[in-house]
């Protein structure tokens, strides 16, 4: 799908997490890794990167905008190993992406209450295990729901629902009257599947909104450019802009923890590459 000038899309690059999208896609290689180097076996960051030594040091040294976020401490994440989820008894690391529950002591994990309910419309080709939108469910469990496309899409109240998507007639978040809005929808799919989702009969007539242009910090290469965000980035920016619009343009990190896991994995990847002295193609403002 073509890029849309001066808008930010939520759909293209991932839409997933730490490992990005389809396994057979050339764009799956980490942005900083040599394109001609074989992808190491077991490269799922969420499960297989065993060392977290140095992550806290990298957090202190990081000069990206992520370092300015007001995040819950990462201290408890450093010693978390692969363990059984208490609910489904599957072995996971950091969080269970099936149950959307944090691992380790849940009291050490950040939690958020969101001002609007969130539905993430999930395309079936996107692996849940690689979804960055899952982070929002883990952090704000009671306010985020995953909707499987196409069979689970409900009948939405058009007066109470908006959809984050940069359509030709979409309005900026800061220009929206939120007095009646109770729910915001996010689409999680690759860009070429987005319009298939948007054509679903039950999504017709829902007002589209867009966020200001932003640059992604996502670590996976994708061909559309750095204005195409990971889903969790889009969710974060939406709620930040929503808060600004409702609070006289004042923001004090109220929703920064939406990027808690995202920021942790960003620092984990940077640390791993530095420790292993791995060759990489330098991405501007990425490896510090």
mmCIF file of C-alpha atoms in Angstrom:
data_model
loop_
_atom_site.group_PDB
_atom_site.id
_atom_site.type_symbol
_atom_site.label_atom_id
_atom_site.label_comp_id
_atom_site.label_asym_id
_atom_site.label_seq_id
_atom_site.Cartn_x
_atom_site.Cartn_y
_atom_site.Cartn_z
ATOM 1 C CA UNK A 1 0.000 0.000 0.000
ATOM 2 C CA UNK A 2 1.231 3.460 -0.809
ATOM 3 C CA UNK A 3 2.467 5.759 1.896
ATOM 4 C CA UNK A 4 0.109 8.539 2.928
ATOM 5 C CA UNK A 5 1.837 11.886 3.239
ATOM 6 C CA UNK A 6 2.017 13.573 6.640
ATOM 7 C CA UNK A 7 0.204 10.826 8.505
ATOM 8 C CA UNK A 8 1.359 7.915 10.592
ATOM 9 C CA UNK A 9 0.129 4.398 10.058
ATOM 10 C CA UNK A 10 -0.077 1.757 12.745
ATOM 11 C CA UNK A 11 -0.084 -1.216 10.474
ATOM 12 C CA UNK A 12 2.905 -1.767 8.371
ATOM 13 C CA UNK A 13 6.001 -2.902 9.850
ATOM 14 C CA UNK A 14 5.283 -5.467 12.277
ATOM 15 C CA UNK A 15 2.784 -5.997 13.213
ATOM 16 C CA UNK A 16 4.225 -7.881 15.874
ATOM 17 C CA UNK A 17 7.083 -7.734 18.322
ATOM 18 C CA UNK A 18 10.496 -8.477 18.901
ATOM 19 C CA UNK A 19 10.711 -10.791 15.959
ATOM 20 C CA UNK A 20 8.497 -8.962 13.535
ATOM 21 C CA UNK A 21 6.219 -10.467 10.949
ATOM 22 C CA UNK A 22 6.248 -13.367 8.486
ATOM 23 C CA UNK A 23 9.034 -15.907 8.802
ATOM 24 C CA UNK A 24 9.636 -16.111 5.063
ATOM 25 C CA UNK A 25 9.774 -12.378 4.460
ATOM 26 C CA UNK A 26 13.125 -10.821 3.572
ATOM 27 C CA UNK A 27 12.134 -7.794 5.611
ATOM 28 C CA UNK A 28 12.275 -9.866 8.779
ATOM 29 C CA UNK A 29 15.990 -9.330 9.333
ATOM 30 C CA UNK A 30 16.920 -7.049 12.201
ATOM 31 C CA UNK A 31 17.512 -3.590 10.808
ATOM 32 C CA UNK A 32 20.994 -3.435 12.220
ATOM 33 C CA UNK A 33 22.118 -6.891 11.144
ATOM 34 C CA UNK A 34 24.036 -7.571 7.964
ATOM 35 C CA UNK A 35 21.534 -8.420 5.223
ATOM 36 C CA UNK A 36 23.774 -11.169 3.891
ATOM 37 C CA UNK A 37 24.293 -12.891 7.228
ATOM 38 C CA UNK A 38 22.304 -16.002 8.091
ATOM 39 C CA UNK A 39 19.656 -15.372 10.698
ATOM 40 C CA UNK A 40 20.747 -17.213 13.859
ATOM 41 C CA UNK A 41 18.693 -20.196 14.916
ATOM 42 C CA UNK A 42 16.233 -19.393 17.663
ATOM 43 C CA UNK A 43 16.285 -15.649 17.187
ATOM 44 C CA UNK A 44 13.044 -14.991 19.055
ATOM 45 C CA UNK A 45 14.147 -12.288 21.482
ATOM 46 C CA UNK A 46 11.183 -12.963 23.739
ATOM 47 C CA UNK A 47 12.284 -16.548 24.287
ATOM 48 C CA UNK A 48 15.896 -17.173 23.303
ATOM 49 C CA UNK A 49 18.187 -14.272 24.189
ATOM 50 C CA UNK A 50 19.582 -15.626 27.426
ATOM 51 C CA UNK A 51 21.800 -12.830 28.612
ATOM 52 C CA UNK A 52 20.455 -9.606 30.000
ATOM 53 C CA UNK A 53 23.709 -8.542 31.589
ATOM 54 C CA UNK A 54 24.345 -4.937 30.719
ATOM 55 C CA UNK A 55 20.744 -3.986 29.959
ATOM 56 C CA UNK A 56 20.527 -1.626 32.912
ATOM 57 C CA UNK A 57 23.832 -0.035 31.893
ATOM 58 C CA UNK A 58 22.532 0.432 28.366
ATOM 59 C CA UNK A 59 19.414 2.097 29.776
ATOM 60 C CA UNK A 60 21.647 4.626 31.535
ATOM 61 C CA UNK A 61 23.700 5.248 28.382
ATOM 62 C CA UNK A 62 20.822 5.296 25.911
ATOM 63 C CA UNK A 63 20.451 8.631 24.141
ATOM 64 C CA UNK A 64 17.273 7.866 22.214
ATOM 65 C CA UNK A 65 13.958 9.489 23.121
ATOM 66 C CA UNK A 66 13.003 6.235 24.843
ATOM 67 C CA UNK A 67 15.408 7.173 27.631
ATOM 68 C CA UNK A 68 13.209 10.148 28.520
ATOM 69 C CA UNK A 69 10.149 7.983 29.231
ATOM 70 C CA UNK A 70 8.918 7.699 32.803
ATOM 71 C CA UNK A 71 8.979 3.919 32.993
ATOM 72 C CA UNK A 72 8.615 1.388 35.747
ATOM 73 C CA UNK A 73 12.006 -0.037 36.733
ATOM 74 C CA UNK A 74 13.468 -2.887 34.673
ATOM 75 C CA UNK A 75 15.280 -4.340 37.691
ATOM 76 C CA UNK A 76 12.949 -7.320 38.109
ATOM 77 C CA UNK A 77 13.257 -8.223 34.408
ATOM 78 C CA UNK A 78 16.959 -8.949 34.525
ATOM 79 C CA UNK A 79 16.724 -12.295 36.312
ATOM 80 C CA UNK A 80 13.513 -13.597 34.728
ATOM 81 C CA UNK A 81 14.136 -16.888 32.938
ATOM 82 C CA UNK A 82 11.881 -19.079 30.835
ATOM 83 C CA UNK A 83 9.212 -20.410 33.135
ATOM 84 C CA UNK A 84 5.746 -21.916 33.087
ATOM 85 C CA UNK A 85 2.781 -19.592 32.878
ATOM 86 C CA UNK A 86 0.641 -20.288 35.944
ATOM 87 C CA UNK A 87 -2.537 -20.128 33.853
ATOM 88 C CA UNK A 88 -1.801 -22.143 30.692
ATOM 89 C CA UNK A 89 1.366 -23.911 31.906
ATOM 90 C CA UNK A 90 3.240 -23.086 28.707
ATOM 91 C CA UNK A 91 6.856 -22.086 28.976
ATOM 92 C CA UNK A 92 7.380 -18.387 28.301
ATOM 93 C CA UNK A 93 9.762 -15.574 29.140
ATOM 94 C CA UNK A 94 8.918 -12.094 30.495
ATOM 95 C CA UNK A 95 5.190 -12.535 29.771
ATOM 96 C CA UNK A 96 2.780 -15.112 28.381
ATOM 97 C CA UNK A 97 1.525 -13.922 25.023
ATOM 98 C CA UNK A 98 -1.380 -16.397 25.105
ATOM 99 C CA UNK A 99 -2.720 -15.381 28.511
ATOM 100 C CA UNK A 100 -1.336 -11.809 28.387
ATOM 101 C CA UNK A 101 0.052 -12.142 31.896
ATOM 102 C CA UNK A 102 3.447 -10.992 33.184
ATOM 103 C CA UNK A 103 5.837 -13.641 34.468
ATOM 104 C CA UNK A 104 7.808 -13.459 37.653
ATOM 105 C CA UNK A 105 6.155 -11.620 40.524
ATOM 106 C CA UNK A 106 3.174 -9.788 38.951
ATOM 107 C CA UNK A 107 3.389 -7.164 41.687
ATOM 108 C CA UNK A 108 6.698 -6.039 40.154
ATOM 109 C CA UNK A 109 5.144 -5.430 36.729
ATOM 110 C CA UNK A 110 3.639 -2.084 35.721
ATOM 111 C CA UNK A 111 -0.118 -1.752 35.313
ATOM 112 C CA UNK A 112 -2.198 0.941 33.658
ATOM 113 C CA UNK A 113 -5.815 2.006 33.581
ATOM 114 C CA UNK A 114 -6.698 3.462 30.184
ATOM 115 C CA UNK A 115 -9.303 6.221 29.724
ATOM 116 C CA UNK A 116 -10.806 4.473 26.686
ATOM 117 C CA UNK A 117 -11.348 0.803 25.943
ATOM 118 C CA UNK A 118 -9.119 -0.641 23.237
ATOM 119 C CA UNK A 119 -9.935 -3.294 20.643
ATOM 120 C CA UNK A 120 -6.986 -4.593 18.641
ATOM 121 C CA UNK A 121 -8.268 -6.119 15.403
ATOM 122 C CA UNK A 122 -5.811 -8.898 14.735
ATOM 123 C CA UNK A 123 -5.237 -10.374 11.287
ATOM 124 C CA UNK A 124 -4.778 -14.182 11.445
ATOM 125 C CA UNK A 125 -1.473 -14.126 9.544
ATOM 126 C CA UNK A 126 0.193 -12.131 12.318
ATOM 127 C CA UNK A 127 1.711 -14.353 14.994
ATOM 128 C CA UNK A 128 0.506 -13.427 18.464
ATOM 129 C CA UNK A 129 3.901 -14.468 19.813
ATOM 130 C CA UNK A 130 5.428 -11.594 17.861
ATOM 131 C CA UNK A 131 2.819 -8.943 18.519
ATOM 132 C CA UNK A 132 3.873 -5.663 20.105
ATOM 133 C CA UNK A 133 0.198 -4.869 20.698
ATOM 134 C CA UNK A 134 0.237 -7.729 23.207
ATOM 135 C CA UNK A 135 2.313 -5.432 25.420
ATOM 136 C CA UNK A 136 -0.704 -3.165 25.856
ATOM 137 C CA UNK A 137 -2.850 -6.111 26.962
ATOM 138 C CA UNK A 138 -0.236 -7.234 29.490
ATOM 139 C CA UNK A 139 0.080 -3.693 30.885
ATOM 140 C CA UNK A 140 -3.616 -2.691 30.742
ATOM 141 C CA UNK A 141 -5.274 -6.094 30.932
ATOM 142 C CA UNK A 142 -8.804 -4.935 31.756
ATOM 143 C CA UNK A 143 -8.950 -2.259 29.061
ATOM 144 C CA UNK A 144 -7.507 -4.034 26.010
ATOM 145 C CA UNK A 145 -9.186 -6.777 23.997
ATOM 146 C CA UNK A 146 -7.932 -8.683 20.963
ATOM 147 C CA UNK A 147 -10.509 -9.203 18.207
ATOM 148 C CA UNK A 148 -9.752 -11.870 15.626
ATOM 149 C CA UNK A 149 -10.459 -10.870 12.036
ATOM 150 C CA UNK A 150 -12.882 -11.577 10.493
ATOM 151 C CA UNK A 151 -15.069 -13.800 12.636
ATOM 152 C CA UNK A 152 -14.973 -11.933 15.962
ATOM 153 C CA UNK A 153 -15.665 -8.361 14.836
ATOM 154 C CA UNK A 154 -18.723 -7.160 16.790
ATOM 155 C CA UNK A 155 -21.353 -4.568 15.983
ATOM 156 C CA UNK A 156 -19.822 -1.293 17.145
ATOM 157 C CA UNK A 157 -21.684 1.792 18.285
ATOM 158 C CA UNK A 158 -20.693 4.347 15.632
ATOM 159 C CA UNK A 159 -21.190 7.277 18.006
ATOM 160 C CA UNK A 160 -18.911 5.827 20.664
ATOM 161 C CA UNK A 161 -16.121 4.256 18.588
ATOM 162 C CA UNK A 162 -13.173 5.574 16.588
ATOM 163 C CA UNK A 163 -10.550 3.772 14.499
ATOM 164 C CA UNK A 164 -6.910 4.797 14.308
ATOM 165 C CA UNK A 165 -6.161 4.765 10.606
ATOM 166 C CA UNK A 166 -4.782 7.498 8.294
ATOM 167 C CA UNK A 167 -7.572 7.534 5.724
ATOM 168 C CA UNK A 168 -8.128 10.484 3.411
ATOM 169 C CA UNK A 169 -10.926 11.832 5.607
ATOM 170 C CA UNK A 170 -9.406 11.032 9.011
ATOM 171 C CA UNK A 171 -9.033 13.768 11.611
ATOM 172 C CA UNK A 172 -6.134 14.354 13.975
ATOM 173 C CA UNK A 173 -6.614 13.167 17.543
ATOM 174 C CA UNK A 174 -6.249 16.722 18.836
ATOM 175 C CA UNK A 175 -9.243 17.807 16.730
ATOM 176 C CA UNK A 176 -11.658 15.115 17.939
ATOM 177 C CA UNK A 177 -14.554 15.718 20.331
ATOM 178 C CA UNK A 178 -14.174 12.847 22.780
ATOM 179 C CA UNK A 179 -17.239 13.593 24.866
ATOM 180 C CA UNK A 180 -19.083 10.490 23.611
ATOM 181 C CA UNK A 181 -16.130 8.277 22.660
ATOM 182 C CA UNK A 182 -15.685 5.125 24.724
ATOM 183 C CA UNK A 183 -13.589 2.856 22.514
ATOM 184 C CA UNK A 184 -10.699 3.119 20.049
ATOM 185 C CA UNK A 185 -9.810 0.426 17.502
ATOM 186 C CA UNK A 186 -6.313 -0.427 16.288
ATOM 187 C CA UNK A 187 -5.603 -2.647 13.300
ATOM 188 C CA UNK A 188 -2.760 -5.101 13.626
ATOM 189 C CA UNK A 189 -1.765 -6.421 10.249
ATOM 190 C CA UNK A 190 0.742 -5.924 7.510
ATOM 191 C CA UNK A 191 -0.026 -2.942 5.325
ATOM 192 C CA UNK A 192 -1.302 -4.988 2.392
ATOM 193 C CA UNK A 193 -3.914 -6.613 4.647
ATOM 194 C CA UNK A 194 -5.151 -3.391 6.209
ATOM 195 C CA UNK A 195 -7.723 -2.544 3.564
ATOM 196 C CA UNK A 196 -9.137 -6.063 3.724
ATOM 197 C CA UNK A 197 -9.847 -5.465 7.384
ATOM 198 C CA UNK A 198 -11.233 -1.972 6.813
ATOM 199 C CA UNK A 199 -13.688 -3.295 4.214
ATOM 200 C CA UNK A 200 -15.386 -5.508 6.769
ATOM 201 C CA UNK A 201 -19.087 -4.564 6.852
ATOM 202 C CA UNK A 202 -19.105 -4.039 10.611
ATOM 203 C CA UNK A 203 -16.336 -1.443 10.384
ATOM 204 C CA UNK A 204 -18.112 0.742 7.840
ATOM 205 C CA UNK A 205 -19.055 4.175 9.117
ATOM 206 C CA UNK A 206 -16.617 4.221 12.033
ATOM 207 C CA UNK A 207 -14.824 7.558 12.234
ATOM 208 C CA UNK A 208 -11.101 7.354 11.452
ATOM 209 C CA UNK A 209 -8.514 9.362 13.371
ATOM 210 C CA UNK A 210 -4.782 9.800 12.962
ATOM 211 C CA UNK A 211 -1.836 10.796 15.094
ATOM 212 C CA UNK A 212 0.908 13.275 14.289
ATOM 213 C CA UNK A 213 3.842 12.100 12.210
ATOM 214 C CA UNK A 214 6.334 10.165 14.327
ATOM 215 C CA UNK A 215 9.488 8.147 13.680
ATOM 216 C CA UNK A 216 9.644 4.538 14.756
ATOM 217 C CA UNK A 217 12.274 3.035 17.028
ATOM 218 C CA UNK A 218 11.350 -0.487 15.952
ATOM 219 C CA UNK A 219 14.418 -2.654 15.394
ATOM 220 C CA UNK A 220 13.235 -4.600 12.362
ATOM 221 C CA UNK A 221 13.808 -3.489 8.817
ATOM 222 C CA UNK A 222 10.754 -2.724 6.710
ATOM 223 C CA UNK A 223 10.552 -1.153 3.309
ATOM 224 C CA UNK A 224 7.983 1.577 3.953
ATOM 225 C CA UNK A 225 10.121 4.041 5.909
ATOM 226 C CA UNK A 226 10.543 5.114 9.516
ATOM 227 C CA UNK A 227 7.183 6.904 9.762
ATOM 228 C CA UNK A 228 5.463 3.515 9.859
ATOM 229 C CA UNK A 229 5.102 2.535 13.491
ATOM 230 C CA UNK A 230 4.956 -0.675 15.462
ATOM 231 C CA UNK A 231 1.445 -1.151 16.829
ATOM 232 C CA UNK A 232 2.453 -0.474 20.433
ATOM 233 C CA UNK A 233 4.092 2.778 19.363
ATOM 234 C CA UNK A 234 0.843 3.849 17.711
ATOM 235 C CA UNK A 235 -1.176 2.919 20.803
ATOM 236 C CA UNK A 236 1.209 4.908 22.982
ATOM 237 C CA UNK A 237 1.168 7.997 20.769
ATOM 238 C CA UNK A 238 -2.617 7.896 20.548
ATOM 239 C CA UNK A 239 -3.070 7.934 24.316
ATOM 240 C CA UNK A 240 -0.403 10.569 24.769
ATOM 241 C CA UNK A 241 -2.143 12.835 22.253
ATOM 242 C CA UNK A 242 -5.513 12.020 23.801
ATOM 243 C CA UNK A 243 -4.204 13.048 27.217
ATOM 244 C CA UNK A 244 -2.742 16.268 25.834
ATOM 245 C CA UNK A 245 -6.068 17.142 24.210
ATOM 246 C CA UNK A 246 -7.938 16.601 27.476
ATOM 247 C CA UNK A 247 -5.454 18.265 29.847
ATOM 248 C CA UNK A 248 -4.549 21.657 28.405
ATOM 249 C CA UNK A 249 -1.610 20.226 26.487
ATOM 250 C CA UNK A 250 0.017 18.914 29.669
ATOM 251 C CA UNK A 251 1.589 15.447 29.802
ATOM 252 C CA UNK A 252 3.693 13.944 32.580
ATOM 253 C CA UNK A 253 4.338 10.403 31.395
ATOM 254 C CA UNK A 254 0.916 9.059 32.335
ATOM 255 C CA UNK A 255 0.956 6.409 29.573
ATOM 256 C CA UNK A 256 4.694 5.904 29.128
ATOM 257 C CA UNK A 257 4.501 2.400 30.593
ATOM 258 C CA UNK A 258 2.658 1.282 27.477
ATOM 259 C CA UNK A 259 6.200 1.158 26.092
ATOM 260 C CA UNK A 260 7.638 -0.716 29.067
ATOM 261 C CA UNK A 261 8.287 -4.027 27.282
ATOM 262 C CA UNK A 262 9.084 -2.301 24.002
ATOM 263 C CA UNK A 263 11.792 -0.201 25.663
ATOM 264 C CA UNK A 264 13.159 -3.203 27.543
ATOM 265 C CA UNK A 265 13.539 -5.247 24.344
ATOM 266 C CA UNK A 266 15.084 -2.275 22.561
ATOM 267 C CA UNK A 267 17.770 -2.080 25.244
ATOM 268 C CA UNK A 268 18.142 -5.866 25.343
ATOM 269 C CA UNK A 269 18.860 -5.993 21.616
ATOM 270 C CA UNK A 270 21.330 -3.111 21.793
ATOM 271 C CA UNK A 271 23.117 -4.766 24.700
ATOM 272 C CA UNK A 272 23.287 -8.129 22.943
ATOM 273 C CA UNK A 273 24.802 -6.688 19.774
ATOM 274 C CA UNK A 274 27.352 -4.689 21.705
ATOM 275 C CA UNK A 275 28.417 -7.632 23.876
ATOM 276 C CA UNK A 276 28.770 -9.997 20.937
ATOM 277 C CA UNK A 277 30.495 -7.441 18.694
ATOM 278 C CA UNK A 278 28.201 -8.539 15.905
ATOM 279 C CA UNK A 279 28.470 -6.883 12.525
ATOM 280 C CA UNK A 280 25.595 -4.651 11.624
ATOM 281 C CA UNK A 281 24.507 -2.101 9.094
ATOM 282 C CA UNK A 282 24.345 1.113 11.053
ATOM 283 C CA UNK A 283 20.927 2.665 11.364
ATOM 284 C CA UNK A 284 21.000 6.371 12.168
ATOM 285 C CA UNK A 285 20.420 7.042 15.884
ATOM 286 C CA UNK A 286 19.970 3.350 16.629
ATOM 287 C CA UNK A 287 23.091 1.609 17.937
ATOM 288 C CA UNK A 288 24.499 4.306 20.208
#
